[in-house]
GROMACS .gro file of C-alpha atoms in nm:
model
  429
    1MET     CA    1   0.000   0.000   0.000
    2TYR     CA    2   0.106   0.361  -0.047
    3GLY     CA    3   0.118   0.453   0.319
    4ILE     CA    4  -0.240   0.541   0.406
    5VAL     CA    5  -0.385   0.564   0.055
    6SER     CA    6  -0.335   0.336  -0.246
    7VAL     CA    7  -0.329   0.445  -0.609
    8LEU     CA    8  -0.664   0.279  -0.661
    9SER     CA    9  -0.835   0.448  -0.369
   10THR     CA   10  -0.687   0.782  -0.470
   11LEU     CA   11  -0.799   0.715  -0.825
   12SER     CA   12  -1.160   0.671  -0.724
   13ILE     CA   13  -1.158   1.025  -0.591
   14LEU     CA   14  -0.963   1.170  -0.881
   15SER     CA   15  -1.219   1.010  -1.111
   16ALA     CA   16  -1.480   1.228  -0.952
   17LEU     CA   17  -1.268   1.530  -1.033
   18PHE     CA   18  -1.161   1.449  -1.386
   19GLY     CA   19  -1.350   1.169  -1.551
   20GLN     CA   20  -1.693   1.080  -1.420
   21PRO     CA   21  -2.028   1.229  -1.522
   22GLU     CA   22  -2.238   1.415  -1.268
   23ILE     CA   23  -2.468   1.185  -1.068
   24LYS     CA   24  -2.802   1.332  -0.963
   25THR     CA   25  -2.927   1.200  -0.630
   26VAL     CA   26  -3.292   1.175  -0.536
   27GLN     CA   27  -3.236   1.221  -0.165
   28THR     CA   28  -2.970   1.412   0.025
   29LEU     CA   29  -2.772   1.188   0.260
   30SER     CA   30  -2.784   1.309   0.618
   31TRP     CA   31  -2.411   1.271   0.674
   32GLN     CA   32  -2.343   1.522   0.397
   33GLU     CA   33  -2.506   1.786   0.611
   34ALA     CA   34  -2.311   1.704   0.924
   35LYS     CA   35  -2.078   1.979   1.046
   36PHE     CA   36  -1.779   1.748   1.050
   37PHE     CA   37  -1.816   1.671   0.678
   38GLN     CA   38  -1.602   1.942   0.525
   39LEU     CA   39  -1.354   1.926   0.243
   40PRO     CA   40  -0.995   2.007   0.341
   41LYS     CA   41  -0.910   2.371   0.305
   42GLU     CA   42  -0.750   2.473  -0.024
   43PRO     CA   43  -0.470   2.547  -0.049
   44ASN     CA   44  -0.301   2.342   0.223
   45SER     CA   45  -0.106   2.585   0.441
   46GLU     CA   46   0.199   2.360   0.469
   47ALA     CA   47   0.213   2.295   0.094
   48GLU     CA   48   0.154   2.661   0.019
   49GLU     CA   49   0.441   2.766   0.244
   50ILE     CA   50   0.679   2.523   0.073
   51LEU     CA   51   0.557   2.641  -0.268
   52GLN     CA   52   0.605   3.006  -0.177
   53GLN     CA   53   0.963   2.933  -0.069
   54TYR     CA   54   1.021   2.744  -0.394
   55LEU     CA   55   0.902   3.044  -0.597
   56ARG     CA   56   1.119   3.281  -0.391
   57ASP     CA   57   1.420   3.056  -0.454
   58LEU     CA   58   1.347   3.061  -0.827
   59ALA     CA   59   1.314   3.441  -0.822
   60SER     CA   60   1.648   3.475  -0.643
   61LYS     CA   61   1.807   3.289  -0.933
   62GLY     CA   62   1.646   3.507  -1.198
   63PHE     CA   63   1.339   3.297  -1.286
   64SER     CA   64   1.004   3.474  -1.303
   65PRO     CA   65   0.749   3.323  -1.058
   66GLN     CA   66   0.473   3.421  -1.302
   67ARG     CA   67   0.613   3.185  -1.568
   68GLN     CA   68   0.578   2.867  -1.364
   69GLY     CA   69   0.290   2.619  -1.363
   70ILE     CA   70   0.247   2.403  -1.052
   71LEU     CA   71  -0.016   2.173  -0.908
   72LEU     CA   72  -0.004   1.948  -0.601
   73GLN     CA   73  -0.309   1.727  -0.567
   74ALA     CA   74  -0.403   1.474  -0.296
   75ASP     CA   75  -0.741   1.302  -0.304
   76MET     CA   76  -1.002   1.574  -0.361
   77THR     CA   77  -0.775   1.853  -0.247
   78LYS     CA   78  -0.557   2.086  -0.449
   79LEU     CA   79  -0.282   2.132  -0.193
   80ALA     CA   80  -0.109   2.415  -0.378
   81PHE     CA   81  -0.123   2.554  -0.731
   82ARG     CA   82  -0.007   2.825  -0.968
   83ASN     CA   83  -0.132   2.863  -1.327
   84ASP     CA   84  -0.277   2.513  -1.302
   85LYS     CA   85  -0.533   2.564  -1.582
   86VAL     CA   86  -0.296   2.744  -1.818
   87PRO     CA   87  -0.160   2.544  -2.116
   88LEU     CA   88   0.219   2.566  -2.095
   89SER     CA   89   0.504   2.426  -2.302
   90ALA     CA   90   0.517   2.082  -2.144
   91ALA     CA   91   0.808   1.927  -2.341
   92SER     CA   92   0.817   1.549  -2.288
   93LEU     CA   93   0.520   1.548  -2.051
   94THR     CA   94   0.354   1.515  -2.393
   95LYS     CA   95   0.460   1.149  -2.380
   96ILE     CA   96   0.197   1.096  -2.108
   97ALA     CA   97  -0.068   1.168  -2.372
   98THR     CA   98   0.108   0.935  -2.617
   99THR     CA   99   0.121   0.662  -2.351
  100LEU     CA  100  -0.250   0.704  -2.284
  101ALA     CA  101  -0.333   0.683  -2.657
  102ALA     CA  102  -0.110   0.377  -2.712
  103VAL     CA  103  -0.268   0.186  -2.425
  104ASP     CA  104  -0.614   0.279  -2.553
  105LYS     CA  105  -0.536   0.161  -2.908
  106TRP     CA  106  -0.342  -0.161  -2.844
  107GLY     CA  107  -0.347  -0.265  -2.477
  108LEU     CA  108  -0.044  -0.349  -2.265
  109ASP     CA  109   0.001  -0.704  -2.396
  110HIS     CA  110   0.021  -0.604  -2.762
  111ARG     CA  111   0.329  -0.708  -2.960
  112PHE     CA  112   0.423  -0.557  -3.296
  113GLN     CA  113   0.509  -0.821  -3.557
  114THR     CA  114   0.787  -0.804  -3.813
  115ARG     CA  115   0.772  -1.075  -4.081
  116ILE     CA  116   1.056  -1.202  -4.298
  117TYR     CA  117   0.980  -1.357  -4.639
  118ARG     CA  118   1.176  -1.505  -4.926
  119VAL     CA  119   1.130  -1.504  -5.301
  120GLY     CA  120   1.319  -1.789  -5.461
  121GLU     CA  121   1.465  -2.120  -5.351
  122ILE     CA  122   1.720  -2.206  -5.083
  123ARG     CA  123   1.995  -2.437  -5.207
  124ASN     CA  124   2.326  -2.517  -5.033
  125GLY     CA  125   2.288  -2.225  -4.789
  126ILE     CA  126   2.210  -1.973  -5.063
  127LEU     CA  127   1.877  -1.800  -5.120
  128HIS     CA  128   1.851  -1.765  -5.497
  129GLY     CA  129   1.622  -1.464  -5.488
  130ASP     CA  130   1.525  -1.179  -5.257
  131LEU     CA  131   1.488  -1.150  -4.880
  132LEU     CA  132   1.190  -0.938  -4.770
  133VAL     CA  133   1.119  -0.753  -4.446
  134GLU     CA  134   0.757  -0.660  -4.375
  135GLY     CA  135   0.757  -0.400  -4.100
  136GLY     CA  136   0.487  -0.400  -3.836
  137GLY     CA  137   0.548  -0.060  -3.679
  138ASN     CA  138   0.772  -0.180  -3.394
  139PRO     CA  139   0.924   0.140  -3.246
  140PHE     CA  140   1.182  -0.056  -3.044
  141PHE     CA  141   1.348  -0.265  -3.316
  142VAL     CA  142   1.723  -0.226  -3.257
  143TRP     CA  143   2.055  -0.405  -3.321
  144GLU     CA  144   1.983  -0.690  -3.080
  145GLU     CA  145   1.648  -0.776  -3.239
  146ALA     CA  146   1.792  -0.785  -3.591
  147ILE     CA  147   2.095  -0.988  -3.478
  148ALA     CA  148   1.861  -1.249  -3.331
  149ILE     CA  149   1.674  -1.266  -3.663
  150GLY     CA  150   2.003  -1.317  -3.844
  151GLY     CA  151   2.081  -1.612  -3.619
  152PHE     CA  152   1.737  -1.760  -3.691
  153LEU     CA  153   1.795  -1.727  -4.066
  154ASN     CA  154   2.120  -1.919  -4.025
  155ARG     CA  155   1.931  -2.196  -3.847
  156LEU     CA  156   1.690  -2.206  -4.141
  157GLY     CA  157   1.990  -2.275  -4.362
  158ILE     CA  158   2.035  -1.928  -4.516
  159LYS     CA  159   2.390  -1.792  -4.521
  160GLU     CA  160   2.378  -1.587  -4.838
  161VAL     CA  161   2.116  -1.397  -5.038
  162GLN     CA  162   2.202  -1.355  -5.406
  163GLY     CA  163   1.918  -1.108  -5.465
  164ASN     CA  164   1.806  -0.787  -5.298
  165LEU     CA  165   1.675  -0.694  -4.954
  166GLN     CA  166   1.322  -0.558  -4.999
  167ILE     CA  167   1.162  -0.348  -4.723
  168THR     CA  168   0.790  -0.293  -4.682
  169ALA     CA  169   0.700  -0.009  -4.445
  170PRO     CA  170   0.634   0.060  -4.166
  171PHE     CA  171   0.978  -0.068  -4.072
  172TYR     CA  172   1.202   0.119  -3.829
  173MET     CA  173   1.540   0.027  -3.686
  174ASN     CA  174   1.766   0.196  -3.433
  175TYR     CA  175   1.515   0.485  -3.424
  176LYS     CA  176   1.558   0.551  -3.797
  177THR     CA  177   1.220   0.594  -3.964
  178ARG     CA  178   1.322   0.607  -4.333
  179ALA     CA  179   1.266   0.255  -4.463
  180GLU     CA  180   1.577   0.252  -4.685
  181VAL     CA  181   1.800   0.360  -4.394
  182ALA     CA  182   1.641   0.106  -4.158
  183GLY     CA  183   1.688  -0.160  -4.427
  184GLU     CA  184   2.058  -0.086  -4.463
  185LEU     CA  185   2.099  -0.117  -4.084
  186PHE     CA  186   1.917  -0.450  -4.093
  187ARG     CA  187   2.151  -0.575  -4.368
  188GLN     CA  188   2.451  -0.486  -4.151
  189ALA     CA  189   2.300  -0.648  -3.842
  190ILE     CA  190   2.248  -0.993  -3.995
  191GLU     CA  191   2.608  -1.015  -4.122
  192ALA     CA  192   2.854  -0.996  -3.832
  193GLU     CA  193   3.143  -0.915  -4.064
  194SER     CA  194   2.964  -0.589  -4.152
  195TRP     CA  195   2.903  -0.475  -3.794
  196PRO     CA  196   3.004  -0.122  -3.698
  197GLU     CA  197   3.153  -0.072  -3.352
  198VAL     CA  198   2.817   0.014  -3.197
  199ALA     CA  199   2.669  -0.316  -3.314
  200LYS     CA  200   2.965  -0.507  -3.171
  201LYS     CA  201   2.918  -0.336  -2.835
  202GLN     CA  202   2.546  -0.409  -2.826
  203TYR     CA  203   2.611  -0.774  -2.912
  204GLU     CA  204   2.859  -0.805  -2.625
  205LYS     CA  205   2.599  -0.666  -2.384
  206MET     CA  206   2.317  -0.899  -2.493
  207ALA     CA  207   2.165  -1.084  -2.197
  208ILE     CA  208   2.114  -1.400  -2.403
  209GLU     CA  209   2.414  -1.555  -2.572
  210ILE     CA  210   2.352  -1.631  -2.939
  211PRO     CA  211   2.596  -1.712  -3.224
  212ARG     CA  212   2.710  -1.426  -3.447
  213PRO     CA  213   2.490  -1.430  -3.757
  214HIS     CA  214   2.626  -1.455  -4.110
  215VAL     CA  215   2.376  -1.370  -4.383
  216LYS     CA  216   2.545  -1.188  -4.670
  217ILE     CA  217   2.317  -1.000  -4.910
  218SER     CA  218   2.469  -0.942  -5.253
  219GLY     CA  219   2.204  -0.709  -5.395
  220LYS     CA  220   2.061  -0.370  -5.302
  221VAL     CA  221   1.824  -0.244  -5.035
  222LEU     CA  222   1.493  -0.161  -5.202
  223VAL     CA  223   1.172  -0.018  -5.061
  224SER     CA  224   0.862  -0.193  -5.197
  225PRO     CA  225   0.500  -0.078  -5.158
  226THR     CA  226   0.366  -0.434  -5.141
  227GLN     CA  227   0.482  -0.791  -5.098
  228PRO     CA  228   0.539  -0.995  -5.418
  229ILE     CA  229   0.260  -1.248  -5.462
  230ASP     CA  230   0.508  -1.535  -5.478
  231SER     CA  231   0.679  -1.452  -5.147
  232GLN     CA  232   0.694  -1.723  -4.882
  233LEU     CA  233   0.699  -1.656  -4.507
  234LEU     CA  234   1.021  -1.755  -4.330
  235LEU     CA  235   0.966  -1.627  -3.977
  236ARG     CA  236   0.770  -1.397  -3.749
  237HIS     CA  237   0.941  -1.170  -3.499
  238GLN     CA  238   0.741  -1.031  -3.207
  239SER     CA  239   0.839  -0.715  -3.024
  240MET     CA  240   0.846  -0.676  -2.650
  241THR     CA  241   0.504  -0.610  -2.502
  242LEU     CA  242   0.370  -0.258  -2.533
  243ALA     CA  243   0.406  -0.227  -2.154
  244ASN     CA  244   0.782  -0.279  -2.179
  245ILE     CA  245   0.809  -0.054  -2.484
  246LEU     CA  246   0.628   0.229  -2.305
  247LYS     CA  247   0.845   0.192  -1.997
  248GLN     CA  248   1.160   0.216  -2.209
  249MET     CA  249   1.017   0.513  -2.397
  250ASN     CA  250   0.939   0.699  -2.076
  251ILE     CA  251   1.257   0.611  -1.887
  252TYR     CA  252   1.475   0.734  -2.174
  253SER     CA  253   1.220   0.990  -2.297
  254ASN     CA  254   1.282   0.859  -2.648
  255ASN     CA  255   1.137   1.102  -2.900
  256VAL     CA  256   1.138   0.872  -3.203
  257MET     CA  257   0.955   0.594  -3.019
  258ALA     CA  258   0.694   0.846  -2.906
  259GLU     CA  259   0.654   0.991  -3.256
  260VAL     CA  260   0.611   0.646  -3.411
  261LEU     CA  261   0.350   0.542  -3.154
  262ALA     CA  262   0.158   0.869  -3.183
  263GLU     CA  263   0.149   0.853  -3.563
  264SER     CA  264   0.037   0.489  -3.551
  265ALA     CA  265  -0.237   0.591  -3.306
  266GLY     CA  266  -0.374   0.846  -3.551
  267GLY     CA  267  -0.145   1.146  -3.524
  268ALA     CA  268  -0.100   1.434  -3.282
  269GLN     CA  269  -0.450   1.575  -3.313
  270ALA     CA  270  -0.611   1.237  -3.254
  271VAL     CA  271  -0.388   1.180  -2.950
  272ALA     CA  272  -0.477   1.523  -2.810
  273GLN     CA  273  -0.850   1.464  -2.861
  274LEU     CA  274  -0.838   1.121  -2.700
  275ALA     CA  275  -0.635   1.252  -2.406
  276ALA     CA  276  -0.870   1.547  -2.348
  277ASN     CA  277  -1.175   1.319  -2.357
  278ALA     CA  278  -1.019   1.061  -2.125
  279ALA     CA  279  -0.897   1.329  -1.884
  280ASN     CA  280  -1.226   1.523  -1.905
  281VAL     CA  281  -1.054   1.859  -1.951
  282PRO     CA  282  -1.117   2.128  -2.216
  283LYS     CA  283  -0.950   2.059  -2.549
  284ASP     CA  284  -0.746   2.378  -2.534
  285GLU     CA  285  -0.565   2.249  -2.224
  286ILE     CA  286  -0.400   1.976  -2.434
  287GLN     CA  287  -0.253   2.125  -2.753
  288LEU     CA  288  -0.022   1.892  -2.944
  289ILE     CA  289   0.177   1.915  -3.266
  290ASN     CA  290   0.346   1.576  -3.221
  291GLY     CA  291   0.367   1.283  -2.980
  292SER     CA  292   0.713   1.347  -2.836
  293GLY     CA  293   0.700   1.699  -2.695
  294LEU     CA  294   0.963   1.845  -2.927
  295GLY     CA  295   0.867   2.206  -2.987
  296THR     CA  296   0.720   2.471  -2.760
  297ASP     CA  297   0.382   2.448  -2.937
  298ASN     CA  298   0.304   2.129  -2.744
  299ARG     CA  299   0.115   2.291  -2.458
  300ILE     CA  300  -0.058   2.119  -2.166
  301SER     CA  301  -0.198   2.264  -1.843
  302PRO     CA  302  -0.076   2.122  -1.510
  303ARG     CA  303  -0.425   2.001  -1.419
  304ALA     CA  304  -0.453   1.823  -1.757
  305VAL     CA  305  -0.126   1.641  -1.685
  306ILE     CA  306  -0.260   1.501  -1.358
  307ALA     CA  307  -0.595   1.427  -1.521
  308MET     CA  308  -0.419   1.224  -1.793
  309LEU     CA  309  -0.224   1.023  -1.537
  310ALA     CA  310  -0.545   0.958  -1.347
  311ALA     CA  311  -0.721   0.858  -1.670
  312LEU     CA  312  -0.439   0.617  -1.751
  313GLU     CA  313  -0.471   0.457  -1.408
  314ARG     CA  314  -0.847   0.421  -1.459
  315GLN     CA  315  -0.778   0.259  -1.794
  316LEU     CA  316  -0.553   0.004  -1.621
  317ALA     CA  317  -0.786  -0.062  -1.327
  318ASP     CA  318  -0.856  -0.421  -1.434
  319GLN     CA  319  -0.498  -0.489  -1.550
  320PRO     CA  320  -0.215  -0.646  -1.347
  321LEU     CA  321   0.002  -0.340  -1.420
  322GLY     CA  322  -0.062   0.018  -1.319
  323VAL     CA  323   0.062   0.363  -1.411
  324ILE     CA  324   0.374   0.323  -1.195
  325ASP     CA  325   0.483   0.031  -1.415
  326LEU     CA  326   0.501   0.251  -1.726
  327PHE     CA  327   0.715   0.536  -1.591
  328PRO     CA  328   1.046   0.562  -1.404
  329VAL     CA  329   1.051   0.542  -1.025
  330ALA     CA  330   1.328   0.696  -0.815
  331GLY     CA  331   1.535   0.420  -0.655
  332ARG     CA  332   1.384   0.144  -0.870
  333ASP     CA  333   1.508   0.260  -1.209
  334ARG     CA  334   1.863   0.383  -1.257
  335GLN     CA  335   1.893   0.465  -1.626
  336GLY     CA  336   1.792   0.731  -1.873
  337THR     CA  337   1.625   1.036  -1.724
  338THR     CA  338   1.673   0.902  -1.370
  339ILE     CA  339   2.048   0.966  -1.388
  340GLY     CA  340   2.150   1.274  -1.192
  341ARG     CA  341   1.810   1.332  -1.034
  342LYS     CA  342   1.784   1.360  -0.655
  343LEU     CA  343   1.414   1.299  -0.603
  344PRO     CA  344   1.267   1.138  -0.290
  345PRO     CA  345   1.279   0.758  -0.299
  346ASN     CA  346   0.975   0.585  -0.456
  347THR     CA  347   0.871   0.894  -0.653
  348MET     CA  348   0.715   0.803  -0.987
  349PHE     CA  349   0.797   1.073  -1.239
  350LYS     CA  350   0.816   1.187  -1.600
  351THR     CA  351   1.059   1.456  -1.707
  352GLY     CA  352   1.041   1.707  -1.989
  353THR     CA  353   1.317   1.928  -2.126
  354LEU     CA  354   1.345   2.187  -2.402
  355ARG     CA  355   1.591   2.471  -2.442
  356ALA     CA  356   1.392   2.698  -2.209
  357VAL     CA  357   1.153   2.451  -2.044
  358SER     CA  358   1.199   2.200  -1.766
  359ALA     CA  359   0.901   1.994  -1.655
  360LEU     CA  360   0.840   1.723  -1.397
  361ALA     CA  361   0.522   1.530  -1.312
  362GLY     CA  362   0.425   1.217  -1.124
  363ILE     CA  363   0.331   1.074  -0.786
  364LEU     CA  364   0.497   1.137  -0.450
  365PRO     CA  365   0.388   0.876  -0.190
  366THR     CA  366   0.375   1.026   0.160
  367GLN     CA  367   0.268   0.920   0.507
  368LYS     CA  368   0.076   1.235   0.596
  369GLN     CA  369  -0.098   1.320   0.265
  370GLY     CA  370  -0.109   0.977   0.101
  371LEU     CA  371  -0.041   0.996  -0.271
  372VAL     CA  372   0.047   1.344  -0.388
  373TRP     CA  373   0.010   1.387  -0.763
  374PHE     CA  374   0.236   1.670  -0.875
  375VAL     CA  375   0.320   1.877  -1.181
  376VAL     CA  376   0.593   2.140  -1.210
  377ILE     CA  377   0.637   2.318  -1.545
  378ASN     CA  378   0.917   2.574  -1.538
  379GLU     CA  379   1.012   2.830  -1.799
  380GLY     CA  380   1.368   2.961  -1.792
  381SER     CA  381   1.694   2.935  -1.983
  382ASP     CA  382   1.897   2.739  -1.725
  383VAL     CA  383   1.723   2.401  -1.732
  384TYR     CA  384   1.991   2.236  -1.518
  385GLU     CA  385   1.928   2.479  -1.235
  386LEU     CA  386   1.553   2.435  -1.277
  387ARG     CA  387   1.593   2.057  -1.244
  388ALA     CA  388   1.795   2.100  -0.927
  389GLN     CA  389   1.529   2.329  -0.779
  390GLN     CA  390   1.254   2.080  -0.871
  391ASP     CA  391   1.437   1.806  -0.682
  392ILE     CA  392   1.479   2.029  -0.377
  393PHE     CA  393   1.109   2.121  -0.391
  394LEU     CA  394   1.001   1.755  -0.398
  395ARG     CA  395   1.246   1.661  -0.122
  396LYS     CA  396   1.105   1.935   0.102
  397LEU     CA  397   0.755   1.803   0.045
  398GLY     CA  398   0.874   1.451   0.125
  399GLN     CA  399   1.044   1.569   0.444
  400ALA     CA  400   0.734   1.758   0.554
  401TRP     CA  401   0.494   1.469   0.497
  402GLY     CA  402   0.712   1.161   0.544
  403SER     CA  403   0.808   0.900   0.287
  404ALA     CA  404   0.598   0.595   0.207
  405PRO     CA  405   0.638   0.286  -0.013
  406LEU     CA  406   0.506   0.274  -0.367
  407ASN     CA  407   0.333  -0.012  -0.543
  408ASN     CA  408   0.034  -0.038  -0.772
  409GLY     CA  409  -0.198  -0.178  -0.505
  410LYS     CA  410  -0.260  -0.497  -0.703
  411PRO     CA  411  -0.199  -0.858  -0.593
  412GLN     CA  412   0.081  -0.949  -0.831
  413THR     CA  413   0.449  -1.018  -0.859
  414PRO     CA  414   0.669  -0.726  -0.970
  415HIS     CA  415   0.658  -0.635  -1.338
  416LYS     CA  416   0.910  -0.850  -1.524
  417SER     CA  417   1.112  -0.679  -1.793
  418GLU     CA  418   1.196  -0.854  -2.119
  419VAL     CA  419   1.539  -0.859  -2.280
  420LEU     CA  420   1.637  -0.745  -2.626
  421GLY     CA  421   1.731  -1.008  -2.880
  422ASP     CA  422   1.541  -1.291  -2.714
  423PRO     CA  423   1.511  -1.567  -2.979
  424LYS     CA  424   1.198  -1.696  -2.804
  425ARG     CA  425   1.011  -1.410  -2.968
  426ILE     CA  426   1.096  -1.546  -3.313
  427SER     CA  427   0.900  -1.833  -3.467
  428ALA     CA  428   0.875  -2.019  -3.796
  429PRO     CA  429   0.535  -2.032  -3.975
   0.00000   0.00000   0.00000
């Protein structure tokens, strides 16, 4: 449990704020009229004092207090807030909207499929014809995945392709979205003698030991609009689950992965509309031009950020995983955007950075206030100083209210990550 309050119990109250229709009652309940039934005072005096000091500290370093958007929310109470309904340049907090749209479209267990075909016959280790790659939109197809496919092709008896490598979009590799570039990387990956240094390093770090692949392609890399009618399926490759892909995207704040997912989900406008509907906030509080957050024209209000996180948790209410399984957690995750941060232990968070924007949002579990959902969107040129001040702000809140453990409140074993290049995700037809 999260100290006194779990994510799920907090969610039921946040739902009333952000996502549930008004319920008309026939009879007023007597306890609602009792003197003791009063909502907590807004803002919370302790939170407000810490916020005021935070704004004074920013001002002393040359940052305008008027250019900051902040919201601290616990249960039904806005503990402290500034500009919480104003759409601000949210940078990679945009990826929260993309995460919400991806889960809505595919579900956490979804796996993107990449299929490999042949045209021609295999004789004495040589494919006398073309090798074909049919992309399935996998945004996390990298060296290790292609190397594993190369090894599988060797086991099928293919060591050389006398024809061309044909690519059918959408195929991405190593975060390159042009099909011809991704295809050239794939050709290098399946022939160990062609590996650049980065491929060699990734192979050495693979968690599963597999033989170096040797599939030499003599022809060119071509991009084809459709599969030839005489092509024959050789293998299917499945991506990691969407849950693992989203966690990697959010930990590393990978822009290409986010762009690919958002485009596959219908584009920036569709993602913004879906997010606004799910969060039950006005459309103008979620303004998107892409799914990654690159560009100051991606603008989201602080309250919309919390509403999206709450909507995502509602969406996962009947799933074994929760919102904390899709984003980095201080102390649990030690890569990507977690490096260098000094947030309170067990804080779930998502960062956002542009040249003059630093943003931070997530959940701070506390003993005194339960789960505190927070958003800090700072404008200012020194993003490194802004990050440091965000960490200090969150640590002061944690010290004032006491730290608490963080889990998703569901009876399950911890979320198990998958490894790149696992041959178990490759199968013959």
